[in-house]
Each structure stands twice: as C-alpha cells, then as structure tokens.
PDB file of C-alpha atoms in Angstrom:
ATOM      1  CA  MET I  19      -3.714 -27.070-100.550  1.00 48.00           C
ATOM      2  CA  GLN I  20      -3.925 -28.662-103.910  1.00 52.00           C
ATOM      3  CA  MET I  21      -4.948 -32.241-104.360  1.00 51.00           C
ATOM      4  CA  LEU I  22      -4.354 -34.439-107.303  1.00 50.00           C
ATOM      5  CA  GLN I  23      -7.385 -34.714-109.422  1.00 54.00           C
ATOM      6  CA  ASN I  24      -9.012 -37.974-110.463  1.00 55.00           C
ATOM      7  CA  THR I  25      -8.228 -39.878-107.235  1.00 52.00           C
ATOM      8  CA  PRO I  26     -10.636 -41.000-104.560  1.00 54.00           C
ATOM      9  CA  ALA I  27     -10.942 -38.665-101.615  1.00 53.00           C
ATOM     10  CA  ALA I  28      -9.405 -41.063 -99.024  1.00 50.00           C
ATOM     11  CA  ALA I  29      -6.271 -41.535-101.106  1.00 52.00           C
ATOM     12  CA  GLN I  30      -5.623 -37.913-101.958  1.00 54.00           C
ATOM     13  CA  VAL I  31      -2.119 -36.824-101.044  1.00 52.00           C
ATOM     14  CA  PRO I  32      -1.266 -33.177-100.462  1.00 53.00           C
ATOM     15  CA  VAL I  33       1.073 -31.838-103.132  1.00 51.00           C
ATOM     16  CA  SER I  34       2.085 -28.565-101.600  1.00 53.00           C
ATOM     17  CA  GLY I  35       1.316 -26.427 -98.628  1.00 51.00           C
ATOM     18  CA  PRO I  36       1.525 -27.148 -94.926  1.00 51.00           C
ATOM     19  CA  ALA I  37       1.172 -30.884 -94.352  1.00 52.00           C
ATOM     20  CA  ALA I  38       0.127 -30.512 -90.737  1.00 52.00           C
ATOM     21  CA  VAL I  39      -3.117 -28.807 -91.635  1.00 54.00           C
ATOM     22  CA  MET I  40      -5.989 -31.238 -91.365  1.00 55.00           C
ATOM     23  CA  PRO I  41      -9.384 -30.811 -92.812  1.00 56.00           C
ATOM     24  CA  SER I  42     -11.876 -29.816 -90.219  1.00 63.00           C
ATOM     25  CA  GLY I  43     -12.248 -32.707 -87.767  1.00 64.00           C
ATOM     26  CA  GLY I  44     -11.754 -35.457 -90.319  1.00 69.00           C
ATOM     27  CA  PRO I  45      -9.265 -38.285 -90.252  1.00 73.00           C
ATOM     28  CA  PRO I  46      -5.822 -37.532 -91.613  1.00 72.00           C
ATOM     29  CA  ALA I  47      -5.263 -38.229 -95.199  1.00 81.00           C
ATOM     30  CA  GLY I  48      -3.098 -41.409 -95.475  1.00 83.00           C
ATOM     31  CA  PRO I  49      -1.827 -43.862 -92.892  1.00 85.00           C
ATOM     32  CA  VAL I  50      -0.830 -42.705 -89.413  1.00 85.00           C
ATOM     33  CA  LEU I  51       2.930 -43.190 -88.922  1.00 85.00           C
ATOM     34  CA  ARG I  52       4.766 -43.199 -85.614  1.00 86.00           C
ATOM     35  CA  ASP I  53       8.400 -42.274 -84.892  1.00 89.00           C
ATOM     36  CA  ILE I  54      10.980 -45.030 -85.290  1.00 90.00           C
ATOM     37  CA  HIS I  55      12.058 -46.389 -81.898  1.00 88.00           C
ATOM     38  CA  MET I  56      15.392 -48.206 -81.644  1.00 90.00           C
ATOM     39  CA  PRO I  57      15.510 -51.340 -79.479  1.00 89.00           C
ATOM     40  CA  ALA I  58      17.252 -51.133 -76.112  1.00 89.00           C
ATOM     41  CA  ASP I  59      21.014 -51.746 -76.054  1.00 89.00           C
ATOM     42  CA  PRO I  60      21.892 -55.355 -75.319  1.00 85.00           C
ATOM     43  CA  SER I  61      22.779 -56.122 -71.713  1.00 87.00           C
ATOM     44  CA  TRP I  62      26.435 -56.714 -70.844  1.00 87.00           C
ATOM     45  CA  TRP I  63      25.420 -59.793 -68.878  1.00 89.00           C
ATOM     46  CA  PRO I  64      25.499 -62.626 -69.801  1.00 90.00           C
ATOM     47  CA  PRO I  65      28.417 -62.212 -72.180  1.00 91.00           C
ATOM     48  CA  ALA I  66      28.588 -63.869 -75.553  1.00 91.00           C
ATOM     49  CA  PRO I  67      29.900 -67.478 -75.686  1.00 94.00           C
ATOM     50  CA  GLY I  68      33.250 -66.313 -77.047  1.00 95.00           C
ATOM     51  CA  TRP I  69      33.898 -64.352 -73.857  1.00 94.00           C
ATOM     52  CA  TRP I  70      33.116 -67.443 -71.765  1.00 95.00           C
ATOM     53  CA  VAL I  71      35.639 -69.463 -73.781  1.00 97.00           C
ATOM     54  CA  LEU I  72      38.250 -66.731 -73.395  1.00 97.00           C
ATOM     55  CA  ALA I  73      37.618 -66.564 -69.639  1.00 97.00           C
ATOM     56  CA  ALA I  74      37.965 -70.353 -69.325  1.00 98.00           C
ATOM     57  CA  VAL I  75      41.223 -70.369 -71.309  1.00 98.00           C
ATOM     58  CA  LEU I  76      42.642 -67.533 -69.187  1.00 98.00           C
ATOM     59  CA  LEU I  77      41.604 -69.295 -65.984  1.00 98.00           C
ATOM     60  CA  VAL I  78      43.260 -72.557 -67.047  1.00 98.00           C
ATOM     61  CA  LEU I  79      46.382 -70.654 -68.090  1.00 98.00           C
ATOM     62  CA  ALA I  80      46.519 -68.842 -64.743  1.00 98.00           C
ATOM     63  CA  VAL I  81      46.156 -72.113 -62.813  1.00 98.00           C
ATOM     64  CA  VAL I  82      48.911 -73.779 -64.863  1.00 97.00           C
ATOM     65  CA  LEU I  83      51.236 -70.801 -64.399  1.00 97.00           C
ATOM     66  CA  LEU I  84      50.618 -70.727 -60.653  1.00 97.00           C
ATOM     67  CA  TRP I  85      51.240 -74.475 -60.394  1.00 96.00           C
ATOM     68  CA  TRP I  86      54.461 -74.224 -62.420  1.00 92.00           C
ATOM     69  CA  ARG I  87      55.702 -71.221 -60.421  1.00 94.00           C
ATOM     70  CA  ARG I  88      54.975 -72.947 -57.110  1.00 95.00           C
ATOM     71  CA  ARG I  89      56.789 -76.074 -58.260  1.00 90.00           C
ATOM     72  CA  LEU I  90      59.797 -74.002 -59.306  1.00 87.00           C
ATOM     73  CA  GLN I  91      59.835 -72.186 -55.954  1.00 91.00           C
ATOM     74  CA  ARG I  92      59.686 -75.480 -54.047  1.00 90.00           C
ATOM     75  CA  ARG I  93      62.662 -76.810 -55.985  1.00 84.00           C
ATOM     76  CA  GLN I  94      64.647 -73.647 -55.370  1.00 86.00           C
ATOM     77  CA  GLN I  95      63.760 -73.745 -51.688  1.00 90.00           C
ATOM     78  CA  TRP I  96      64.809 -77.392 -51.524  1.00 86.00           C
ATOM     79  CA  ARG I  97      68.207 -76.572 -53.044  1.00 85.00           C
ATOM     80  CA  ALA I  98      68.745 -73.703 -50.638  1.00 88.00           C
ATOM     81  CA  ARG I  99      67.577 -75.818 -47.689  1.00 92.00           C
ATOM     82  CA  VAL I 100      70.074 -78.587 -48.516  1.00 91.00           C
ATOM     83  CA  LEU I 101      72.959 -76.112 -48.429  1.00 91.00           C
ATOM     84  CA  VAL I 102      71.639 -74.552 -45.209  1.00 94.00           C
ATOM     85  CA  GLU I 103      71.487 -78.010 -43.622  1.00 95.00           C
ATOM     86  CA  LEU I 104      75.106 -78.558 -44.646  1.00 95.00           C
ATOM     87  CA  ASP I 105      76.058 -75.285 -42.946  1.00 95.00           C
ATOM     88  CA  GLU I 106      74.141 -76.302 -39.820  1.00 96.00           C
ATOM     89  CA  ALA I 107      75.844 -79.721 -39.717  1.00 95.00           C
ATOM     90  CA  GLU I 108      79.237 -78.041 -40.000  1.00 95.00           C
ATOM     91  CA  LEU I 109      78.368 -75.566 -37.233  1.00 96.00           C
ATOM     92  CA  ARG I 110      77.161 -78.343 -34.890  1.00 96.00           C
ATOM     93  CA  PHE I 111      80.340 -80.299 -35.529  1.00 94.00           C
ATOM     94  CA  ARG I 112      82.470 -77.268 -34.707  1.00 94.00           C
ATOM     95  CA  GLN I 113      80.536 -76.861 -31.455  1.00 96.00           C
ATOM     96  CA  ASP I 114      80.510 -80.448 -30.201  1.00 94.00           C
ATOM     97  CA  GLY I 115      83.029 -82.383 -32.350  1.00 89.00           C
ATOM     98  CA  ASN I 116      80.627 -85.334 -32.785  1.00 90.00           C
ATOM     99  CA  ARG I 117      82.157 -87.171 -35.781  1.00 88.00           C
ATOM    100  CA  PRO I 118      79.607 -90.003 -36.134  1.00 89.00           C
ATOM    101  CA  ARG I 119      76.721 -87.526 -36.273  1.00 92.00           C
ATOM    102  CA  LEU I 120      78.579 -85.376 -38.830  1.00 93.00           C
ATOM    103  CA  LEU I 121      79.277 -88.458 -40.949  1.00 92.00           C
ATOM    104  CA  GLY I 122      75.607 -89.412 -40.878  1.00 92.00           C
ATOM    105  CA  GLN I 123      74.442 -85.906 -41.747  1.00 94.00           C
ATOM    106  CA  LEU I 124      76.913 -85.485 -44.621  1.00 94.00           C
ATOM    107  CA  HIS I 125      76.028 -88.914 -45.955  1.00 91.00           C
ATOM    108  CA  ALA I 126      72.274 -88.220 -45.762  1.00 93.00           C
ATOM    109  CA  LEU I 127      72.639 -84.826 -47.457  1.00 93.00           C
ATOM    110  CA  MET I 128      74.691 -86.333 -50.263  1.00 92.00           C
ATOM    111  CA  ARG I 129      72.100 -89.070 -50.781  1.00 91.00           C
ATOM    112  CA  ARG I 130      69.296 -86.511 -50.918  1.00 90.00           C
ATOM    113  CA  ALA I 131      71.131 -84.392 -53.470  1.00 89.00           C
ATOM    114  CA  ALA I 132      72.105 -87.461 -55.500  1.00 89.00           C
ATOM    115  CA  ALA I 133      68.469 -88.585 -55.592  1.00 88.00           C
ATOM    116  CA  GLY I 134      67.850 -85.594 -57.851  1.00 84.00           C
ATOM    117  CA  LEU I 135      70.259 -87.090 -60.375  1.00 85.00           C
ATOM    118  CA  ASP I 136      68.997 -90.639 -59.989  1.00 87.00           C
ATOM    119  CA  PRO I 137      66.127 -91.791 -57.761  1.00 86.00           C
ATOM    120  CA  ALA I 138      67.992 -95.056 -57.068  1.00 85.00           C
ATOM    121  CA  ALA I 139      70.855 -93.078 -55.486  1.00 83.00           C
ATOM    122  CA  ARG I 140      69.452 -93.449 -51.985  1.00 81.00           C
ATOM    123  CA  SER I 141      70.349 -97.139 -51.984  1.00 84.00           C
ATOM    124  CA  ALA I 142      73.414 -97.129 -54.283  1.00 87.00           C
ATOM    125  CA  ARG I 143      76.545 -98.781 -52.861  1.00 87.00           C
ATOM    126  CA  GLY I 144      80.081 -99.451 -54.042  1.00 86.00           C
ATOM    127  CA  LYS I 145      80.610 -99.063 -57.783  1.00 90.00           C
ATOM    128  CA  ASP I 146      77.081 -97.734 -58.310  1.00 89.00           C
ATOM    129  CA  TRP I 147      77.732 -94.943 -55.801  1.00 87.00           C
ATOM    130  CA  GLU I 148      81.098 -94.153 -57.409  1.00 89.00           C
ATOM    131  CA  ALA I 149      79.432 -93.981 -60.825  1.00 89.00           C
ATOM    132  CA  LEU I 150      76.860 -91.615 -59.398  1.00 88.00           C
ATOM    133  CA  LEU I 151      79.572 -89.405 -57.907  1.00 89.00           C
ATOM    134  CA  ASP I 152      81.244 -89.321 -61.321  1.00 88.00           C
ATOM    135  CA  ARG I 153      78.110 -88.021 -63.030  1.00 88.00           C
ATOM    136  CA  VAL I 154      79.220 -84.608 -61.792  1.00 88.00           C
ATOM    137  CA  ARG I 155      82.627 -83.388 -62.905  1.00 89.00           C
ATOM    138  CA  ILE I 156      84.809 -83.148 -59.808  1.00 90.00           C
ATOM    139  CA  ASP I 157      88.541 -83.112 -59.257  1.00 92.00           C
ATOM    140  CA  ALA I 158      90.393 -86.186 -57.975  1.00 91.00           C
ATOM    141  CA  SER I 159      90.922 -84.881 -54.430  1.00 92.00           C
ATOM    142  CA  THR I 160      87.201 -84.121 -54.007  1.00 92.00           C
ATOM    143  CA  ARG I 161      86.315 -87.574 -55.313  1.00 91.00           C
ATOM    144  CA  GLN I 162      88.811 -89.167 -52.942  1.00 92.00           C
ATOM    145  CA  GLN I 163      87.358 -87.271 -49.965  1.00 92.00           C
ATOM    146  CA  LEU I 164      83.815 -88.333 -50.894  1.00 91.00           C
ATOM    147  CA  LEU I 165      84.845 -91.983 -51.180  1.00 89.00           C
ATOM    148  CA  ALA I 166      86.639 -91.752 -47.819  1.00 89.00           C
ATOM    149  CA  LEU I 167      83.454 -90.312 -46.325  1.00 89.00           C
ATOM    150  CA  GLU I 168      81.476 -93.256 -47.700  1.00 87.00           C
ATOM    151  CA  GLN I 169      83.956 -95.771 -46.265  1.00 87.00           C
ATOM    152  CA  SER I 170      84.117 -94.020 -42.884  1.00 86.00           C
ATOM    153  CA  MET I 171      80.337 -94.281 -42.583  1.00 82.00           C
ATOM    154  CA  TYR I 172      80.589 -98.027 -42.110  1.00 80.00           C
ATOM    155  CA  GLN I 173      83.684 -98.191 -39.885  1.00 80.00           C
ATOM    156  CA  PRO I 174      83.121 -99.620 -36.396  1.00 77.00           C
ATOM    157  CA  ASP I 175      85.195 -96.874 -34.759  1.00 74.00           C
ATOM    158  CA  GLY I 176      82.761 -94.172 -35.946  1.00 66.00           C
ATOM    159  CA  GLY I 177      85.147 -92.651 -38.455  1.00 68.00           C
ATOM    160  CA  SER I 178      87.951 -91.780 -36.052  1.00 69.00           C
ATOM    161  CA  GLY I 179      90.418 -91.485 -38.962  1.00 72.00           C
ATOM    162  CA  PHE I 180      88.012 -89.279 -40.861  1.00 77.00           C
ATOM    163  CA  GLU I 181      89.128 -85.676 -41.494  1.00 87.00           C
ATOM    164  CA  ALA I 182      86.097 -83.449 -41.106  1.00 90.00           C
ATOM    165  CA  GLU I 183      87.225 -80.168 -42.684  1.00 92.00           C
ATOM    166  CA  PRO I 184      88.325 -81.552 -46.075  1.00 92.00           C
ATOM    167  CA  ALA I 185      85.256 -83.821 -46.176  1.00 93.00           C
ATOM    168  CA  ILE I 186      82.880 -80.925 -45.501  1.00 94.00           C
ATOM    169  CA  ALA I 187      84.577 -78.867 -48.224  1.00 95.00           C
ATOM    170  CA  ALA I 188      84.383 -81.804 -50.665  1.00 95.00           C
ATOM    171  CA  VAL I 189      80.707 -82.403 -49.908  1.00 95.00           C
ATOM    172  CA  ARG I 190      79.991 -78.689 -50.369  1.00 95.00           C
ATOM    173  CA  ARG I 191      81.783 -78.615 -53.754  1.00 95.00           C
ATOM    174  CA  TRP I 192      80.049 -81.774 -54.954  1.00 94.00           C
ATOM    175  CA  MET I 193      76.597 -80.692 -53.757  1.00 92.00           C
ATOM    176  CA  THR I 194      76.963 -77.248 -55.320  1.00 92.00           C
ATOM    177  CA  LEU I 195      77.815 -78.869 -58.653  1.00 92.00           C
ATOM    178  CA  VAL I 196      74.935 -81.343 -58.346  1.00 91.00           C
ATOM    179  CA  LEU I 197      72.464 -78.578 -57.552  1.00 89.00           C
ATOM    180  CA  ARG I 198      73.732 -76.499 -60.489  1.00 89.00           C
ATOM    181  CA  LYS I 199      73.395 -79.501 -62.772  1.00 88.00           C
ATOM    182  CA  LEU I 200      69.844 -80.135 -61.570  1.00 86.00           C
ATOM    183  CA  ALA I 201      68.946 -76.475 -62.122  1.00 84.00           C
ATOM    184  CA  ALA I 202      70.443 -76.566 -65.639  1.00 84.00           C
ATOM    185  CA  GLU I 203      68.557 -79.768 -66.478  1.00 82.00           C
ATOM    186  CA  GLN I 204      65.337 -78.241 -65.230  1.00 76.00           C
ATOM    187  CA  ALA I 205      65.929 -75.084 -67.271  1.00 75.00           C
ATOM    188  CA  GLY I 206      66.708 -77.219 -70.331  1.00 75.00           C
ATOM    189  CA  ARG I 207      63.479 -79.173 -69.907  1.00 70.00           C
ATOM    190  CA  HIS I 208      61.582 -75.914 -69.545  1.00 62.00           C
ATOM    191  CA  ARG I 209      63.128 -74.488 -72.742  1.00 67.00           C
ATOM    192  CA  ARG I 210      62.369 -77.675 -74.675  1.00 68.00           C
ATOM    193  CA  SER I 211      58.752 -77.720 -73.514  1.00 66.00           C
ATOM    194  CA  SER I 212      58.202 -74.045 -74.446  1.00 60.00           C
TER     195      SER I 212
END
C-alpha cells in the first residue's frame, strides 16, 4: 500500500491496494463512516390536511344528495298517494253510493293538489277558486264539472243533483294536469339551480 509522502501519519490516505487492510491493530486511517439509513416511511394515519378537507367536502355532498333525493321521493310518493286516494274514493262510492262523502273526498283531494300550485288554495272560494282552476289548462266541460262539484259541496240536499261519474273523471283529469305541472315546475327549478 502506498501512502502519499509529506503528510502526517494520521491523515495518510491509501492510494492503491486493498482498502480493507488495516495496519496491525491500529485505528483506521480516516474517519469511520456508517451506512446511510433511510428514515421510516410516513404513516398513512393521520392523513394530510388536504385529505381531511376532501373527506369533509364529500361528506357534505353526500348528505345534501341524500336530503335532495329523499325530498324528491316524498314528493313523488305524495303525487302517487293523491291519485290512489282518488281511486279509493271512487271505489267506495261504487260500493255504497254515499254522495256527500264522495263530494267531501273529491273536494279535499282537489284542495290538497291545488295547494301545490298556491298555498292559499285551501281557503280559496268563488272567483279565487275559479282562477286557481284556470291555472291549469282544461277543457270547458271539465271546468264546468269542477265548478258544479264546488257548488254541490255547499248544497243542503248533499249534492243530490250531482253526477258522480263525470265529476270523478273531471277531478282525475284536472289533478293529473296539476300534478304534471308541479313535476315540471320542480324539474325546472332543479335545472335552474344546477
């Protein structure tokens, strides 16, 4: 092993030859170096703040979507339930022929459906009720049947001159149109808000 000349003995660096060979029992020439050790990989928990923000945004979005979907389902169920109640009222009338009860049920169902168009519809009378009926495009015979239903409601004889079959058909046509209009308005509001 050759050493550079003119250097102190502690600072002599081997130039060639096997570097692992140490002089007999003496300290190694130069500083003692250890292998480089990499730090441990970072833990997956707790995540970085950006992941927390993303999780919070996704959670809020999921809650809003669930709320909106549930609200939409309730409205659809309400529409279907109104038409089912109309079918049930018609069936009960066919079974027992009770005109005053049929009048009351048809009137109540119309008021409930009309409340979707205007919350004040539950108490509308006379010209206000006619204006509310006209908010949905219906033919003249349907309108006439609906007005006759309204007048028969308040007759002392319980609507004895009231014709049930045409009135039920008129109420069904009007309510179907009202429910379609409400669904279209809701869809329009949803499109505008998106």
